[in-house]
Each structure stands twice: as structure tokens, then as C-alpha cells.
PDB file of C-alpha atoms and ligand atoms in Angstrom:
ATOM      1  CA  UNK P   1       6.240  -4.788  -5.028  1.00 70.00           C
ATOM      2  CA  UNK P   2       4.180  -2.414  -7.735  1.00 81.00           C
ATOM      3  CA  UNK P   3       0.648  -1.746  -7.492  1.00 94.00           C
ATOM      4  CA  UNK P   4       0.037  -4.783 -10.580  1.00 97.00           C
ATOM      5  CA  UNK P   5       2.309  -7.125  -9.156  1.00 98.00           C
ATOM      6  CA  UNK P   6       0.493  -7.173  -5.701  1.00 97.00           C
ATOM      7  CA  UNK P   7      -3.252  -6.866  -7.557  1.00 98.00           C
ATOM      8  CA  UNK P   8      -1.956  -9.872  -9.440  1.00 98.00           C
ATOM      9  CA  UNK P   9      -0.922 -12.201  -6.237  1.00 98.00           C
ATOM     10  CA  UNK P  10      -4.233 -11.059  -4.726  1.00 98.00           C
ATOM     11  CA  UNK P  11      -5.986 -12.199  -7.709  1.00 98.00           C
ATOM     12  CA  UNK P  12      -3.996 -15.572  -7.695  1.00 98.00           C
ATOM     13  CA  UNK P  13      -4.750 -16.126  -4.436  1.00 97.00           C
ATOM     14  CA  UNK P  14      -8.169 -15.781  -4.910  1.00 97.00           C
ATOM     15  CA  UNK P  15      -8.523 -18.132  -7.588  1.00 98.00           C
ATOM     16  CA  UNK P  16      -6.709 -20.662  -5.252  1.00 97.00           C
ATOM     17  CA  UNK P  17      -8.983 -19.887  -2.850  1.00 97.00           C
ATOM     18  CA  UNK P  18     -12.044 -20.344  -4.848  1.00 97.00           C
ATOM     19  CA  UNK P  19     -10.815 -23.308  -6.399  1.00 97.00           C
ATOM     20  CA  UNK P  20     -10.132 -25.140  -3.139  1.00 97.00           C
ATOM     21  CA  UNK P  21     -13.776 -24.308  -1.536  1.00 96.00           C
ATOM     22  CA  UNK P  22     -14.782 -26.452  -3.972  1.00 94.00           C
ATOM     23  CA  UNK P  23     -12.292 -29.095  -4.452  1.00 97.00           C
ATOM     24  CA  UNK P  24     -10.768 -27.759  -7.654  1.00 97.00           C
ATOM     25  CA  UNK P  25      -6.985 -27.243  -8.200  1.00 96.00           C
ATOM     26  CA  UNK P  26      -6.084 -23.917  -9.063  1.00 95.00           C
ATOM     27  CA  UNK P  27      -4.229 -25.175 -11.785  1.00 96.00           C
ATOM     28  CA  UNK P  28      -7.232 -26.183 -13.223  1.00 97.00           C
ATOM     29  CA  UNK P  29      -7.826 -22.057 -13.727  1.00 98.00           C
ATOM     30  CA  UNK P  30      -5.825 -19.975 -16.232  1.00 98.00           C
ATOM     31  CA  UNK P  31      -5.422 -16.375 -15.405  1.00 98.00           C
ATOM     32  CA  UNK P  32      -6.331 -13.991 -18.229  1.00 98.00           C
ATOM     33  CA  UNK P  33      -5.206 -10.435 -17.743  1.00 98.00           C
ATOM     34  CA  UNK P  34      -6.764  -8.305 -19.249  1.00 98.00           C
ATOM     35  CA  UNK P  35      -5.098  -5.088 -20.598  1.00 97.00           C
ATOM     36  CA  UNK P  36      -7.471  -3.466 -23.150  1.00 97.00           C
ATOM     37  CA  UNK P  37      -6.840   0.399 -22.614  1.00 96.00           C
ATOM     38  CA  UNK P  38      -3.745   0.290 -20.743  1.00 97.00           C
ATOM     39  CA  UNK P  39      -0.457   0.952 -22.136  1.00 97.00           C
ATOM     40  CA  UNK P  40       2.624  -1.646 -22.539  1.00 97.00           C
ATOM     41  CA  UNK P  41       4.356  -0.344 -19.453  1.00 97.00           C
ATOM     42  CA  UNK P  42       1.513  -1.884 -17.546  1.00 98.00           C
ATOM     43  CA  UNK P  43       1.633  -4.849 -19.272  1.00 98.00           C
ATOM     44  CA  UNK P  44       5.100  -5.190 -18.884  1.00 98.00           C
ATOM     45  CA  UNK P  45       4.850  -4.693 -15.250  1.00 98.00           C
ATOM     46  CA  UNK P  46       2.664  -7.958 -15.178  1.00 98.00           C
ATOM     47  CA  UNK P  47       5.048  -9.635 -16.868  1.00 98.00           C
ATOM     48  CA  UNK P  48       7.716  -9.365 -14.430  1.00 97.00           C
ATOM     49  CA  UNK P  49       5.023 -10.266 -12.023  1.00 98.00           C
ATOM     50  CA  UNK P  50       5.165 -13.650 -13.953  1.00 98.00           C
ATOM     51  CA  UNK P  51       1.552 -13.238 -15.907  1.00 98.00           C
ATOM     52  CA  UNK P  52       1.864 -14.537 -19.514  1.00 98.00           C
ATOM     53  CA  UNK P  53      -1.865 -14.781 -21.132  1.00 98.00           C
ATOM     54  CA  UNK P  54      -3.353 -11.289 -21.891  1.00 98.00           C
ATOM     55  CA  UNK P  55      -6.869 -10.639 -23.406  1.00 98.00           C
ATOM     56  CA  UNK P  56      -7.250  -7.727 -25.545  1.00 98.00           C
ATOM     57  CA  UNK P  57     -10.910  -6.322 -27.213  1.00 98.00           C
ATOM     58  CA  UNK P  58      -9.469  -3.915 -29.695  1.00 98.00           C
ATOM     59  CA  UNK P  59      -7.866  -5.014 -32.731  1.00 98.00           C
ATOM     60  CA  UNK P  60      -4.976  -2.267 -33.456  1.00 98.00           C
ATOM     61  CA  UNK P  61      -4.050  -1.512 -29.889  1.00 98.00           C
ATOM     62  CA  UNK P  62      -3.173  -5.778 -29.238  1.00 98.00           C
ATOM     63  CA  UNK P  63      -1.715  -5.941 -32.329  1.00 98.00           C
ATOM     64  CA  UNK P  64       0.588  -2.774 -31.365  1.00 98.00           C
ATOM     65  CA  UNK P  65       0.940  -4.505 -27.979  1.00 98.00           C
ATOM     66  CA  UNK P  66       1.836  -7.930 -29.664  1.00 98.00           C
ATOM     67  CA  UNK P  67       4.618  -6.480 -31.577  1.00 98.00           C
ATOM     68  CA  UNK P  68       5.585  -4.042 -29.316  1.00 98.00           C
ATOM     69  CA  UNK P  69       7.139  -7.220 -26.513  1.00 98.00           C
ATOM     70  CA  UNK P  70       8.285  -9.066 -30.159  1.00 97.00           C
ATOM     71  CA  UNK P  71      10.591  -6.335 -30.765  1.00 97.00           C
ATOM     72  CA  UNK P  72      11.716  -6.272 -27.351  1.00 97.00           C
ATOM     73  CA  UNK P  73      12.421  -9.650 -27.559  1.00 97.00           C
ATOM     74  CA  UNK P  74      10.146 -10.541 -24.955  1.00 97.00           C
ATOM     75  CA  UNK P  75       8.805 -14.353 -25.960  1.00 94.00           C
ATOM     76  CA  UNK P  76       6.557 -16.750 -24.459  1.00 97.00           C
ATOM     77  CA  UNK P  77       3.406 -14.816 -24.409  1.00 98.00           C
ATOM     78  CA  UNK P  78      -0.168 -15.890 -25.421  1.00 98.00           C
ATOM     79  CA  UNK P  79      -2.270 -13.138 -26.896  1.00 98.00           C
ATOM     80  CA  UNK P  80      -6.068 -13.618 -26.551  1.00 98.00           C
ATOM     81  CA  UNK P  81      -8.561 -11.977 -28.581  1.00 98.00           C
ATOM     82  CA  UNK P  82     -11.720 -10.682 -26.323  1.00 98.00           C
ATOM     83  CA  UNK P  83     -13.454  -8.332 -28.312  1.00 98.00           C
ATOM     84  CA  UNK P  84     -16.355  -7.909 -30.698  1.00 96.00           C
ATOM     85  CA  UNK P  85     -14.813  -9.265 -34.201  1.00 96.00           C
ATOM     86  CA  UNK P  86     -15.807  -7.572 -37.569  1.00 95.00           C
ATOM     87  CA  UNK P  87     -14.919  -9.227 -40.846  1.00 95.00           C
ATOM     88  CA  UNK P  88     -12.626  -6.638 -42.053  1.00 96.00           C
ATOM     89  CA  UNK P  89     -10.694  -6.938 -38.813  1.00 97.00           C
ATOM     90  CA  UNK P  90     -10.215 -10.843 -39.152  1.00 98.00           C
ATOM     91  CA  UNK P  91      -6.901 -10.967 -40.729  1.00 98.00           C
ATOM     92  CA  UNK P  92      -5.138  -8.956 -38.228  1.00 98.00           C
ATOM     93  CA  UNK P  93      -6.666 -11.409 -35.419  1.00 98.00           C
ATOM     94  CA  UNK P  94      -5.726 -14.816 -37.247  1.00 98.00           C
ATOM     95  CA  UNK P  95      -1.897 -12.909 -38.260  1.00 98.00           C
ATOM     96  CA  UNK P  96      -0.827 -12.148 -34.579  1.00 98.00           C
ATOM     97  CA  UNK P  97      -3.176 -13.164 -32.224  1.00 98.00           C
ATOM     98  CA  UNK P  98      -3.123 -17.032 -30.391  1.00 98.00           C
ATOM     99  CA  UNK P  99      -6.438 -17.439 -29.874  1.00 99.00           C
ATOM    100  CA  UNK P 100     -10.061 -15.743 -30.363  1.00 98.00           C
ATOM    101  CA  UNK P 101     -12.354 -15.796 -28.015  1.00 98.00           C
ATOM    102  CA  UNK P 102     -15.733 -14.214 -29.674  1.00 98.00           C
ATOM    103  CA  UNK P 103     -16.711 -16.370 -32.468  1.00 98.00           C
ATOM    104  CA  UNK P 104     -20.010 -16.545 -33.130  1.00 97.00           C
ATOM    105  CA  UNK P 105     -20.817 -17.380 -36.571  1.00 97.00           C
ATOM    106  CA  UNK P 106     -19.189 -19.427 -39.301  1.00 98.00           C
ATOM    107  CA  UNK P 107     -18.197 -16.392 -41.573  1.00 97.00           C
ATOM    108  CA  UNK P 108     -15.839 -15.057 -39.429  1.00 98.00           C
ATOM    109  CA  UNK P 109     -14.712 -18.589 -38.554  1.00 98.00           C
ATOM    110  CA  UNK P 110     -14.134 -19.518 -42.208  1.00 98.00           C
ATOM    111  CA  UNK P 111     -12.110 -16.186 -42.503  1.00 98.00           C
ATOM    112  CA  UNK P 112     -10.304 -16.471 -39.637  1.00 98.00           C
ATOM    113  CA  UNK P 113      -9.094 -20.279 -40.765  1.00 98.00           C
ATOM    114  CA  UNK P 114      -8.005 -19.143 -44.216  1.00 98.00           C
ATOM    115  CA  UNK P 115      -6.023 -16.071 -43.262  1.00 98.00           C
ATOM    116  CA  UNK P 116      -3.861 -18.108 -40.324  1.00 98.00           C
ATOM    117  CA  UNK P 117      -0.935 -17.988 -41.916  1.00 98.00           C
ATOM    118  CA  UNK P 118       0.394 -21.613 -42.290  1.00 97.00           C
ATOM    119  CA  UNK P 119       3.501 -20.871 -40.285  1.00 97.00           C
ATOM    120  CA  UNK P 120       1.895 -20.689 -37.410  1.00 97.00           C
ATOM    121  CA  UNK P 121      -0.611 -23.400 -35.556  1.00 98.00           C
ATOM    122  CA  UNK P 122      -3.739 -23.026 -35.868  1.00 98.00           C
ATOM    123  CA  UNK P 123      -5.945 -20.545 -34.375  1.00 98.00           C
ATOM    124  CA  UNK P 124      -7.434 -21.208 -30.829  1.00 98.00           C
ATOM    125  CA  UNK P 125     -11.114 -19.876 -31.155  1.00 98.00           C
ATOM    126  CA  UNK P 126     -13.651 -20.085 -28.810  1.00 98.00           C
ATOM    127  CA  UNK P 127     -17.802 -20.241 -29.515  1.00 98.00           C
ATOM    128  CA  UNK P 128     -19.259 -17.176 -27.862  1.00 98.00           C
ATOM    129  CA  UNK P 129     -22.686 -17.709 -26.069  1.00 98.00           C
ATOM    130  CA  UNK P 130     -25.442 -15.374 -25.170  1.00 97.00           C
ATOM    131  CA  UNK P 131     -25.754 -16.667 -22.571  1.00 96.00           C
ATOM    132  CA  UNK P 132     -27.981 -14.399 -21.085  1.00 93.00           C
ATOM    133  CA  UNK P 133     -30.221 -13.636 -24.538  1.00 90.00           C
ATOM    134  CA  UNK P 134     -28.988  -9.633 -24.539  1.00 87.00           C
ATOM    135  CA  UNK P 135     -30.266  -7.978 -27.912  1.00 85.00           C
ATOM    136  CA  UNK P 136     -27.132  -5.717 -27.265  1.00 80.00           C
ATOM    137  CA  UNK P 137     -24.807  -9.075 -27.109  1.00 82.00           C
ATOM    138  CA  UNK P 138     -22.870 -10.903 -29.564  1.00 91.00           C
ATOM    139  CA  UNK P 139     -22.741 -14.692 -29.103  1.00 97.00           C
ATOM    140  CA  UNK P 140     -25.377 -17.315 -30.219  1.00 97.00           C
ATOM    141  CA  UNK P 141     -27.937 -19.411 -28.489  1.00 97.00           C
ATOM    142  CA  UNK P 142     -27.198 -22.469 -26.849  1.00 97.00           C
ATOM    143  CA  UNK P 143     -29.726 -24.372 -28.866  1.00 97.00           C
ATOM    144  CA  UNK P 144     -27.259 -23.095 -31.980  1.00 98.00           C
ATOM    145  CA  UNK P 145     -24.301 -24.394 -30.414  1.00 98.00           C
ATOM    146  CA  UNK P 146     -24.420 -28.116 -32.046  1.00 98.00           C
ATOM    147  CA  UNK P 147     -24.694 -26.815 -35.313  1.00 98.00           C
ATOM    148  CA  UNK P 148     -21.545 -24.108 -35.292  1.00 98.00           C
ATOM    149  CA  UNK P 149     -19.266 -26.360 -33.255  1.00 98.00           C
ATOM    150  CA  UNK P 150     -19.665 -29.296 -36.007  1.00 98.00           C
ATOM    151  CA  UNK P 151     -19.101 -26.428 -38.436  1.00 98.00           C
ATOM    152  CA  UNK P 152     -15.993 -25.310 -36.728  1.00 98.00           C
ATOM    153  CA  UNK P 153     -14.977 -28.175 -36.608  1.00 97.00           C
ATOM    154  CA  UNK P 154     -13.905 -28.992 -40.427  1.00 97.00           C
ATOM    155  CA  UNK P 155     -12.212 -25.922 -40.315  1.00 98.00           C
ATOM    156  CA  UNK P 156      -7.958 -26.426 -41.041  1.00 98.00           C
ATOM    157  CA  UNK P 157      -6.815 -23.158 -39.893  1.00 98.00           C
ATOM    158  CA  UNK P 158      -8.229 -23.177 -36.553  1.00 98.00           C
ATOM    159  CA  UNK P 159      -8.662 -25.383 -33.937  1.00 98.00           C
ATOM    160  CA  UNK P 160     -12.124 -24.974 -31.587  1.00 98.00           C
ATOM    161  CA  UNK P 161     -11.017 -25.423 -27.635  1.00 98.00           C
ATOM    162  CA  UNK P 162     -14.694 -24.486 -25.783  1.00 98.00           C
ATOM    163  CA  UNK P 163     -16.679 -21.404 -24.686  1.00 98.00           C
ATOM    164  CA  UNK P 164     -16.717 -18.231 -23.841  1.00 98.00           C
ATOM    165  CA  UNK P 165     -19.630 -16.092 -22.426  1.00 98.00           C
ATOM    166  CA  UNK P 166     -19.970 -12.593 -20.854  1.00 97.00           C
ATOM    167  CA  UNK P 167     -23.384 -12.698 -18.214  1.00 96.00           C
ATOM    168  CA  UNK P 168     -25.484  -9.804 -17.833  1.00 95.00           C
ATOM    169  CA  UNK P 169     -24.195  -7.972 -14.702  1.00 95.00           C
ATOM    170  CA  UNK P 170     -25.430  -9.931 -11.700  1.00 95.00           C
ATOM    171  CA  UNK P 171     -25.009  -8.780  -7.768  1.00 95.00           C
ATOM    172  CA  UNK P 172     -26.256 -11.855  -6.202  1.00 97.00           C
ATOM    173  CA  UNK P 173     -23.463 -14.967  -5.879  1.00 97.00           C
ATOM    174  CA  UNK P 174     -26.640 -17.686  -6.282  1.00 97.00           C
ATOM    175  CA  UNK P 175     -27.885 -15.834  -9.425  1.00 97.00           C
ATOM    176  CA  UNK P 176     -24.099 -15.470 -11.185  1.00 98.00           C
ATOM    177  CA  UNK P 177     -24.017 -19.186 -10.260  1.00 98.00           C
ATOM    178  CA  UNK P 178     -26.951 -20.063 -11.842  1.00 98.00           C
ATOM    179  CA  UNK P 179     -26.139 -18.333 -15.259  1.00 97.00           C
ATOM    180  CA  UNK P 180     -22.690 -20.185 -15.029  1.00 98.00           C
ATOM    181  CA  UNK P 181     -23.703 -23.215 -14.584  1.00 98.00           C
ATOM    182  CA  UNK P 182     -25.663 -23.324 -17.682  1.00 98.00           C
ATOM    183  CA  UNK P 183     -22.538 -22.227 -19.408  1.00 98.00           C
ATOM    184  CA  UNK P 184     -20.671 -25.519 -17.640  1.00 98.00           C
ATOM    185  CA  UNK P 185     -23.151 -28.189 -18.370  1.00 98.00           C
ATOM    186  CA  UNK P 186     -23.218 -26.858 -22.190  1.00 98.00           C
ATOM    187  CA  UNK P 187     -18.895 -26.722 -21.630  1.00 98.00           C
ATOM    188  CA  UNK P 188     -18.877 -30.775 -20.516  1.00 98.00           C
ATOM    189  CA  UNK P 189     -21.420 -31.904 -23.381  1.00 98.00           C
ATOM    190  CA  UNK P 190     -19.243 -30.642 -26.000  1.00 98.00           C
ATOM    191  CA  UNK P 191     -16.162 -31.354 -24.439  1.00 98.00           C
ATOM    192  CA  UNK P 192     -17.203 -35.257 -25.027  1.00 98.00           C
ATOM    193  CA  UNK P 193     -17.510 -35.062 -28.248  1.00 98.00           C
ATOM    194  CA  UNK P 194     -14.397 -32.673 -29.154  1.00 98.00           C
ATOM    195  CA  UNK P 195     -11.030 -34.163 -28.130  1.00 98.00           C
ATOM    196  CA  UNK P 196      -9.656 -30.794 -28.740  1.00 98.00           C
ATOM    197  CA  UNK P 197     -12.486 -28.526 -26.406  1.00 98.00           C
ATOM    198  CA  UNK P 198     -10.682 -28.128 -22.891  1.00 98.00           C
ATOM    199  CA  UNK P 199     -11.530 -24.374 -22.178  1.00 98.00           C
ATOM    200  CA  UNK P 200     -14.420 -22.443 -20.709  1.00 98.00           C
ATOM    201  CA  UNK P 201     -13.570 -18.906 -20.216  1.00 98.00           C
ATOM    202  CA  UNK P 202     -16.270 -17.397 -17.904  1.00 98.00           C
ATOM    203  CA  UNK P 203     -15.285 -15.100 -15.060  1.00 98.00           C
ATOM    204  CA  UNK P 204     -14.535 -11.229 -14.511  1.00 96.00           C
ATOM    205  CA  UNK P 205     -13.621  -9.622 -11.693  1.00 93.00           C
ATOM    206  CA  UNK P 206     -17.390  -9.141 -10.232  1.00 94.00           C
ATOM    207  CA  UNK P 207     -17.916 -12.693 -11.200  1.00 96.00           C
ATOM    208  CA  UNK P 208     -14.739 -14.442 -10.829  1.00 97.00           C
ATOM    209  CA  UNK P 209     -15.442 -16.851  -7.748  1.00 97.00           C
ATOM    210  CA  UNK P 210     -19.033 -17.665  -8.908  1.00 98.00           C
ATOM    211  CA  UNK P 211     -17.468 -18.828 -12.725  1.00 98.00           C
ATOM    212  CA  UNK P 212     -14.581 -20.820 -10.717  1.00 98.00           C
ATOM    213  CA  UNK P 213     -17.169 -22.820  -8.459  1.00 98.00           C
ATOM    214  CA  UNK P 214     -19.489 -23.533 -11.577  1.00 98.00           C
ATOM    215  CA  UNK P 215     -16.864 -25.063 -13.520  1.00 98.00           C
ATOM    216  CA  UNK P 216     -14.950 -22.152 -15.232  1.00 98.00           C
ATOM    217  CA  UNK P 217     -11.530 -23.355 -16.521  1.00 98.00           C
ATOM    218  CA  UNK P 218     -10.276 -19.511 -17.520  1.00 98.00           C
ATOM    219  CA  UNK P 219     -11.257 -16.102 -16.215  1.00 98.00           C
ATOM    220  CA  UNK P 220     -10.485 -12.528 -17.643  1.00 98.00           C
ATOM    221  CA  UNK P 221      -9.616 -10.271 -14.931  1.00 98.00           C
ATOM    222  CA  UNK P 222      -8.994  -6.633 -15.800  1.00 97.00           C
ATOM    223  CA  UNK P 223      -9.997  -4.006 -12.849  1.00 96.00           C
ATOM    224  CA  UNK P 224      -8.504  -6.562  -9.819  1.00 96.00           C
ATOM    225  CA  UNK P 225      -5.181  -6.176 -11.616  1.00 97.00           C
ATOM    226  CA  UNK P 226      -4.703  -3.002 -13.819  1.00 97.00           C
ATOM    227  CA  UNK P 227      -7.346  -0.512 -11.337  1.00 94.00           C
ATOM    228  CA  UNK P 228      -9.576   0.737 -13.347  1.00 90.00           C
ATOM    229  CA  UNK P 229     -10.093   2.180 -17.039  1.00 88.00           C
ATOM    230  CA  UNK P 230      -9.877   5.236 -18.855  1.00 84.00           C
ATOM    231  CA  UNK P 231     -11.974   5.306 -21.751  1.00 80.00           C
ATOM    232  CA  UNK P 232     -11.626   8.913 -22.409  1.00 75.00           C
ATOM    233  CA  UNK P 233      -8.138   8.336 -23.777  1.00 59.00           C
ATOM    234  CA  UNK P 234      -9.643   6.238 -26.429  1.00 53.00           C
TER     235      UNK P 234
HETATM  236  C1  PLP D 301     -13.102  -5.873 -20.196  1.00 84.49           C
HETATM  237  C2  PLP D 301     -13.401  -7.303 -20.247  1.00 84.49           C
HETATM  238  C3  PLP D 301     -13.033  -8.157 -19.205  1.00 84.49           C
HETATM  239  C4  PLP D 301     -12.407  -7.681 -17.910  1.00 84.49           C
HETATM  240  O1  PLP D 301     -13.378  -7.090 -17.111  1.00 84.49           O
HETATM  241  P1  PLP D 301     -13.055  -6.596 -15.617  1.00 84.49           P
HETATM  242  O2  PLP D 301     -14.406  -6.390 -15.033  1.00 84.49           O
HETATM  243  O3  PLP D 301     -12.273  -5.343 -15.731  1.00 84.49           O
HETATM  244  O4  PLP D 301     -12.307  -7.675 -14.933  1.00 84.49           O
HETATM  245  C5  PLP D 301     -13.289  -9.514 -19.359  1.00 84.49           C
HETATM  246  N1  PLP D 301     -13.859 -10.000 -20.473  1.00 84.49           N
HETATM  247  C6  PLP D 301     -14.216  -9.213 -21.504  1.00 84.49           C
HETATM  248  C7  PLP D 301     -14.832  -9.816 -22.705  1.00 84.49           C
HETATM  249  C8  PLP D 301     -14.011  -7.844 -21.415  1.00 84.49           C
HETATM  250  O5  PLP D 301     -14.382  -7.073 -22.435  1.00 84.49           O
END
């Protein structure tokens, strides 16, 4: 077995662990891997390992990635958009991408709906919180979330399925608990009112088993599979 394909059955199995300490399935959690800064080979490496869902934060390098396994011929993967979205960057996210998890104002949403192209289904976007109130953070309040979703909502091109929300950087298991929670409760009251809302991604490697006991239903994991990053390459 290669170094990603063992970091990725470690991963699984702790996701099935921390699912079952608290009575969860661990179907109930999707594994994101995230491959921002590492090159295809890596990728494809986790693909023979059986991982489908990847999460990538820059624009051009996923979309090089995306079309990179379509000419290989390589279907039956789900590209997820992590990263901080600018306007003039929207079209290449709604053209190739499968869903988008940073939305956090109607702007982009409205872009993002008109520029799917009508081939493909709609857009799977997901409301980014603040959930910690960082200045340096994208994301809105919770007491904006009402608002937005019902916004999103009317929106053809894409179709709103939850939350996302990246906590401050927290040692303690209580306190990452804590912050996740919030993010849960907020996850279940919208999830009664949108039929379509079935996904709270919250989770990264620090993080992971804290998110999973407060409710998470996806988690991005980057560092526990591909070691970690290089951003001098970039
Ligand atoms: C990089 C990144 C991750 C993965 O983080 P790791 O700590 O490497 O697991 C998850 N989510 C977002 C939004 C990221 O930018």
C-alpha cells in the first residue's frame, strides 16, 4: 500500500470510529480530500485508494485537475470548491466544478446560478458561516443566515444543500465542540425548512472528531491524507 492509500484507511477508520462513539453511522460522514497544492499523481493515487470527492481552494489548479482525470477518462468524480470565491473567478467554478462550498453573499450566488451551464444540474453551493466572527474570514453571521438562504433559494442554477464553516484554530476537544455545535443547531433549523439542505461540512484534520460528534455530515481532510503542503511551489 502507498503512503495516501494507508493515510486514507487511517482516516476512514477514524471517522468510523468517531461516528460510532456517538451512535452515528459512518455513512452518515462523507470524506472530502482535500488536494489543493498537490499534483494529479497524488490525486490519482487516492483514487485507486477508492476516494472520489476532492475539495480544491484555487480556481485554475482544480480546474486543471478537473480536466486533467476527464481526459484520462477517469469518471465518477465530484469536484468541490473550498476556496475564497471572487466574482471574476465565478464562471470557471459554476463551468466545471459540482459544488461550492464558500458562498457568502447573493452576488456571487446570482453569478454562479446564471453561468451553470444548463447541461449540467445545478450547482451544489453551500452558505459559508463565520462562525467564529474573524475580521480575516469570509462567511456571514448566523443572524444573516435566514435572509441569504431564502435568497438562495429562488435561485434556478443552483441548488443550496447546507453549511460550511472553517473555526478559528482550537486545541481543546470541549472548545472545538462548542464552536461546532453552534454550526449543527443552525445546520438542523434550516434543514426543516429546505427539503434540499442535507450537508454540513465542518471538520479538518485538527478538528475532525470534534465536527463528527457535533453533528458534522462532511469533513475536508488534507494533511491526514496527502502529508503536508508546500506552499513555496505556489
Ligand atoms: C486546506 C483546507 C482544508 C484541509 O485542511 P487540513 O488541515 O490539511 O486537513 C479544509 N478546508 C478548507 C477550507 C481548507 O482550505
Amino acid at each position: 500500500m502507498n503512503d495516501i492509500a494507508h493515510n486514507l484507511a487511517q482516516v476512514r477508520d477514524k471517522i468510523s470510529a468517531a461516528a460510532a462513539r456517538c451512535g452515528r453511522a459512518s455513512e452518515e460522514v462523507t470524506l472530502l480530500a482535500v488536494s489543493k497544492t498537490k499534483p494529479a499523481s497524488a490525486v490519482a493515487e487516492a483514487i485507486d485508494a477508492g476516494q472520489r470527492a476532492f475539495g480544491e481552494n484555487y480556481v485554475q489548479e482544480g480546474v486543471e485537475k478537473i480536466q486533467h482525470f476527464q481526459q484520462a477518462g477517469v469518471s465518477g468524480l465530484e469536484w468541490h470548491f473550498i476556496g475564497p470565491l471572487q466574482s471574476n473567478k465565478s464562471r470557471l467554478v459554476a463551468e466545471h466544478f459540482d459544488w461550492c462550498h464558500t458562498v457568502d453573499r447573493l452576488r456571487i450566488a446570482s453569478r454562479l446560478s446564471e453561468q451553470r451551464p444548463a447541461t449540467r444540474a445545478p450547482l451544489n453551493v453551500l452558505i459559508q458561516i463565520n462562525i467564529s466572527d474573524e475580521q480575516s474570514k469570509s462567511g456571514i453571521a448566523l443572524s444573516e443566515l435566514d435572509e441569504l438562504a431564502a435568497q438562495l433559494a429562488e435561485l434556478p442554477g443552483i441548488c443550496l444543500r447546507g453549511l460550511m464553516a472553517i473555526p478559528a484554530p482550537e486545541a481543546e476537544y470541549e472548545r472545538q465542540f462548542a464552536v461546532a455545535r453552534q454550526m449543527a443547531v443552525a445546520f438542523e433549523a434550516l434543514k426543516t425548512r429546505y427539503s434540499t439542505v442535507d450537508t454540513l461540512s465542518l471538520g479538518m484534520t485538527d478538528d475532525m472528531c470534534a465536527a463528527i460528534a457535533a453533528g458534522s455530515t462532511m469533513v475536508r481532510i488534507g494533511t491526514a491524507i496527502f502529508g503536508a503542503r508546500d506552499y513555496t511551489k505556489k
